[in-house]
Amino acid sequence: MALLLFNLVLILLQLWLFVSVLEGMLHGKTAMALPAALASVGLCLVNVWMLRGLSRG
Amino acid sequence: MDKALQDDFPIDWEQDGFVSRREFFKFMTLASGGLAIGSVGLAAWSSALRGERRFEPIRIARLDEVPTGTALGFGYPRPSDLCILVHHKDGTLSAFSRRCTHLSCPVDYQAQTERLFCPCHNGAFSSKDGSVLQGPPPAPLPRVLIENRDGELWAVGVVH
């Protein structure tokens, strides 16, 4: 259950990053797009790692 | 219920829509992957928007048709993309998109202060480099690249 909640927190963080970047781009700010993409991929990898651990257990 | 049927289909009707935590975790991880792909797509899109882009050159005017201290409107790269060419008092030339980066109102050249002014929300840009001088605009004006070809001014590209 704790893993599931952590998974939800990470996805909410990704969603927040995505919306922030989109909003920034619509206002002409593109500087944060690449760091946010890297962070989002990193969070996704954490989620995949947790899923693999769950599948093995 | 028939015993053989119950053995063949052990899941109750109420449990038919049951989603286990593991299945839910898988679904959420899939959503996470989708968001990651979307973020990478946004980054790729933003890098495509930045920088210099060349379009089909168009003739704006002859240099002597734009006296120093005045400005001339034109459309580039499409006729509906409003731009403004400024001939500065020191003889230099610069051109920018006329669409204010705040809410896309057209900016006007003010010769006394040498700035591009947006009347909608009192935003102002430098007529030299397009940078924001005052007001709510969040970003500089895109610059239009111009070339002087034997006294004729041509627009050849846009820099964001």
CSV table of C-alpha atoms in Angstrom, one decimal:
chain,number,residue,atom,x,y,z
A,1,MET,CA,0.0,0.0,0.0
A,2,ALA,CA,2.9,2.4,0.8
A,3,LEU,CA,4.4,1.7,-2.6
A,4,LEU,CA,1.2,2.4,-4.3
A,5,LEU,CA,0.9,5.7,-2.5
A,6,PHE,CA,4.5,6.6,-3.4
A,7,ASN,CA,3.7,5.6,-7.0
A,8,LEU,CA,0.8,8.0,-6.9
A,9,VAL,CA,2.9,10.8,-5.5
A,10,LEU,CA,5.5,10.4,-8.2
A,11,ILE,CA,2.8,10.5,-10.9
A,12,LEU,CA,1.4,13.6,-9.5
A,13,LEU,CA,4.8,15.1,-9.5
A,14,GLN,CA,5.2,14.1,-13.2
A,15,LEU,CA,1.8,15.6,-14.0
A,16,TRP,CA,2.8,18.9,-12.2
A,17,LEU,CA,6.0,19.0,-14.3
A,18,PHE,CA,4.2,18.4,-17.5
A,19,VAL,CA,1.6,21.1,-16.9
A,20,SER,CA,4.2,23.6,-15.7
A,21,VAL,CA,6.3,23.1,-18.8
A,22,LEU,CA,3.3,23.4,-21.1
A,23,GLU,CA,2.2,26.6,-19.4
A,24,GLY,CA,5.7,28.0,-19.6
A,25,MET,CA,5.9,27.1,-23.3
A,26,LEU,CA,2.6,28.9,-24.0
A,27,HIS,CA,4.2,32.0,-22.3
A,28,GLY,CA,7.3,31.7,-24.4
A,29,LYS,CA,9.5,30.1,-21.8
A,30,THR,CA,11.2,27.0,-23.0
A,31,ALA,CA,14.3,26.8,-20.7
A,32,MET,CA,12.7,24.3,-18.3
A,33,ALA,CA,11.5,21.8,-20.9
A,34,LEU,CA,14.6,19.7,-21.0
A,35,PRO,CA,15.3,19.4,-17.3
A,36,ALA,CA,11.6,18.7,-16.6
A,37,ALA,CA,11.7,15.9,-19.3
A,38,LEU,CA,14.8,14.4,-17.7
A,39,ALA,CA,13.2,14.5,-14.3
A,40,SER,CA,10.0,13.0,-15.6
A,41,VAL,CA,11.9,10.1,-17.3
A,42,GLY,CA,13.8,9.6,-14.0
A,43,LEU,CA,10.5,9.4,-12.0
A,44,CYS,CA,9.1,6.9,-14.6
A,45,LEU,CA,12.2,4.7,-14.2
A,46,VAL,CA,11.7,4.8,-10.4
A,47,ASN,CA,8.1,3.6,-11.0
A,48,VAL,CA,9.2,0.8,-13.3
A,49,TRP,CA,11.9,-0.2,-10.8
A,50,MET,CA,9.2,-0.4,-8.0
A,51,LEU,CA,6.9,-2.4,-10.3
A,52,ARG,CA,9.7,-4.9,-11.1
A,53,GLY,CA,10.4,-5.3,-7.4
A,54,LEU,CA,6.7,-5.9,-6.8
A,55,SER,CA,6.5,-8.5,-9.6
A,56,ARG,CA,9.4,-10.4,-8.2
A,57,GLY,CA,8.1,-10.3,-4.6
B,1,MET,CA,-25.6,-22.8,-9.0
B,2,ASP,CA,-24.3,-25.9,-10.7
B,3,LYS,CA,-21.1,-27.1,-9.0
B,4,ALA,CA,-19.3,-27.9,-12.3
B,5,LEU,CA,-20.1,-24.4,-13.6
B,6,GLN,CA,-18.9,-22.9,-10.3
B,7,ASP,CA,-15.6,-24.8,-10.7
B,8,ASP,CA,-15.1,-23.6,-14.2
B,9,PHE,CA,-15.9,-20.0,-13.4
B,10,PRO,CA,-14.7,-19.5,-9.8
B,11,ILE,CA,-15.0,-15.7,-9.8
B,12,ASP,CA,-18.2,-14.3,-8.4
B,13,TRP,CA,-20.2,-11.8,-10.3
B,14,GLU,CA,-19.4,-9.1,-7.7
B,15,GLN,CA,-15.7,-9.8,-8.1
B,16,ASP,CA,-15.8,-9.5,-11.9
B,17,GLY,CA,-14.6,-5.9,-11.9
B,18,PHE,CA,-12.1,-6.3,-9.1
B,19,VAL,CA,-8.7,-4.7,-9.8
B,20,SER,CA,-5.8,-5.9,-7.7
B,21,ARG,CA,-3.3,-3.5,-6.3
B,22,ARG,CA,-0.6,-5.0,-8.6
B,23,GLU,CA,-2.8,-4.4,-11.6
B,24,PHE,CA,-3.5,-0.9,-10.5
B,25,PHE,CA,0.2,-0.3,-10.0
B,26,LYS,CA,0.9,-1.6,-13.5
B,27,PHE,CA,-1.7,0.9,-14.9
B,28,MET,CA,-0.2,3.8,-12.9
B,29,THR,CA,3.3,2.9,-14.1
B,30,LEU,CA,1.9,2.9,-17.7
B,31,ALA,CA,0.4,6.4,-17.0
B,32,SER,CA,3.8,7.4,-15.7
B,33,GLY,CA,5.5,6.2,-18.9
B,34,GLY,CA,2.9,8.2,-20.9
B,35,LEU,CA,3.7,11.4,-19.0
B,36,ALA,CA,7.4,10.8,-19.4
B,37,ILE,CA,7.0,10.4,-23.2
B,38,GLY,CA,4.8,13.5,-23.2
B,39,SER,CA,7.5,15.5,-21.4
B,40,VAL,CA,10.2,14.4,-23.8
B,41,GLY,CA,7.9,15.4,-26.7
B,42,LEU,CA,7.4,18.9,-25.2
B,43,ALA,CA,11.2,19.2,-24.8
B,44,ALA,CA,11.7,18.2,-28.4
B,45,TRP,CA,9.0,20.6,-29.5
B,46,SER,CA,10.5,23.5,-27.5
B,47,SER,CA,13.9,22.9,-29.0
B,48,ALA,CA,12.4,22.9,-32.5
B,49,LEU,CA,10.8,26.3,-31.7
B,50,ARG,CA,14.0,27.9,-30.5
B,51,GLY,CA,16.7,29.3,-32.6
B,52,GLU,CA,17.0,30.6,-36.1
B,53,ARG,CA,14.5,29.5,-38.8
B,54,ARG,CA,14.9,30.4,-42.5
B,55,PHE,CA,11.9,31.0,-44.7
B,56,GLU,CA,11.4,32.1,-48.3
B,57,PRO,CA,12.9,35.6,-48.6
B,58,ILE,CA,10.5,38.4,-49.3
B,59,ARG,CA,11.3,42.0,-50.3
B,60,ILE,CA,10.2,44.6,-47.7
B,61,ALA,CA,11.1,47.9,-49.3
B,62,ARG,CA,13.9,50.0,-50.7
B,63,LEU,CA,16.1,51.4,-48.0
B,64,ASP,CA,15.3,55.0,-49.1
B,65,GLU,CA,11.6,54.4,-48.6
B,66,VAL,CA,12.2,54.0,-44.8
B,67,PRO,CA,13.7,57.3,-43.5
B,68,THR,CA,15.7,57.1,-40.3
B,69,GLY,CA,13.6,57.4,-37.1
B,70,THR,CA,10.6,55.7,-38.8
B,71,ALA,CA,9.2,52.2,-39.0
B,72,LEU,CA,7.4,50.2,-41.6
B,73,GLY,CA,5.0,47.3,-41.2
B,74,PHE,CA,5.2,44.2,-43.3
B,75,GLY,CA,4.1,40.5,-43.2
B,76,TYR,CA,6.6,37.7,-42.8
B,77,PRO,CA,6.9,34.7,-43.3
B,78,ARG,CA,3.2,34.9,-44.3
B,79,PRO,CA,1.4,38.1,-45.1
B,80,SER,CA,-0.7,37.7,-42.0
B,81,ASP,CA,2.3,37.5,-39.7
B,82,LEU,CA,2.7,41.1,-38.8
B,83,CYS,CA,6.2,42.4,-38.4
B,84,ILE,CA,7.8,45.8,-38.1
B,85,LEU,CA,11.0,47.2,-39.6
B,86,VAL,CA,12.7,50.0,-37.7
B,87,HIS,CA,15.3,52.3,-39.2
B,88,HIS,CA,17.1,53.8,-36.2
B,89,LYS,CA,18.4,57.3,-36.0
B,90,ASP,CA,22.0,55.9,-36.0
B,91,GLY,CA,21.3,54.3,-39.4
B,92,THR,CA,21.0,50.7,-38.2
B,93,LEU,CA,18.1,48.5,-39.1
B,94,SER,CA,16.2,46.0,-37.0
B,95,ALA,CA,12.9,44.1,-37.5
B,96,PHE,CA,10.7,42.2,-35.1
B,97,SER,CA,7.4,40.4,-35.0
B,98,ARG,CA,4.7,42.9,-34.1
B,99,ARG,CA,2.8,40.4,-32.0
B,100,CYS,CA,3.3,41.3,-28.3
B,101,THR,CA,4.4,38.2,-26.4
B,102,HIS,CA,1.8,38.9,-23.7
B,103,LEU,CA,-1.5,38.6,-25.5
B,104,SER,CA,-0.6,39.1,-29.2
B,105,CYS,CA,-1.7,42.7,-29.6
B,106,PRO,CA,0.2,44.5,-32.3
B,107,VAL,CA,3.1,46.8,-31.0
B,108,ASP,CA,3.7,50.3,-32.4
B,109,TYR,CA,7.0,52.1,-32.8
B,110,GLN,CA,7.6,55.1,-30.7
B,111,ALA,CA,10.3,57.2,-32.3
B,112,GLN,CA,11.0,59.5,-29.3
B,113,THR,CA,11.7,56.7,-26.8
B,114,GLU,CA,12.9,54.3,-29.5
B,115,ARG,CA,10.8,51.5,-28.2
B,116,LEU,CA,8.0,49.2,-29.4
B,117,PHE,CA,4.9,49.9,-27.4
B,118,CYS,CA,1.9,47.6,-26.8
B,119,PRO,CA,-1.2,49.7,-26.1
B,120,CYS,CA,-3.2,46.8,-24.7
B,121,HIS,CA,-1.4,46.5,-21.3
B,122,ASN,CA,1.4,49.1,-21.6
B,123,GLY,CA,4.1,46.6,-22.4
B,124,ALA,CA,7.2,47.9,-24.1
B,125,PHE,CA,10.2,46.4,-25.9
B,126,SER,CA,13.5,47.7,-27.0
B,127,SER,CA,13.4,48.6,-30.7
B,128,LYS,CA,17.1,47.6,-30.9
B,129,ASP,CA,17.0,44.1,-29.6
B,130,GLY,CA,13.4,43.3,-28.8
B,131,SER,CA,14.0,42.8,-25.1
B,132,VAL,CA,11.2,43.6,-22.6
B,133,LEU,CA,11.5,47.1,-21.1
B,134,GLN,CA,8.3,47.2,-19.1
B,135,GLY,CA,4.9,45.7,-18.5
B,136,PRO,CA,3.6,42.1,-18.6
B,137,PRO,CA,5.2,40.6,-21.7
B,138,PRO,CA,7.0,37.4,-20.6
B,139,ALA,CA,9.5,37.1,-23.4
B,140,PRO,CA,11.3,39.3,-26.0
B,141,LEU,CA,9.9,39.8,-29.5
B,142,PRO,CA,11.0,37.3,-32.1
B,143,ARG,CA,13.6,39.0,-34.4
B,144,VAL,CA,13.2,39.0,-38.1
B,145,LEU,CA,16.5,38.6,-40.0
B,146,ILE,CA,16.9,41.2,-42.8
B,147,GLU,CA,19.4,41.6,-45.6
B,148,ASN,CA,20.3,44.7,-47.6
B,149,ARG,CA,20.6,43.6,-51.2
B,150,ASP,CA,21.7,46.5,-53.3
B,151,GLY,CA,19.6,49.0,-51.4
B,152,GLU,CA,16.6,46.7,-51.1
B,153,LEU,CA,15.6,45.2,-47.8
B,154,TRP,CA,14.7,41.6,-47.7
B,155,ALA,CA,13.4,39.5,-44.8
B,156,VAL,CA,15.1,36.1,-44.8
B,157,GLY,CA,14.4,34.4,-41.4
B,158,VAL,CA,13.1,34.6,-37.9
B,159,VAL,CA,15.0,34.1,-34.6
B,160,HIS,CA,13.1,33.1,-31.5
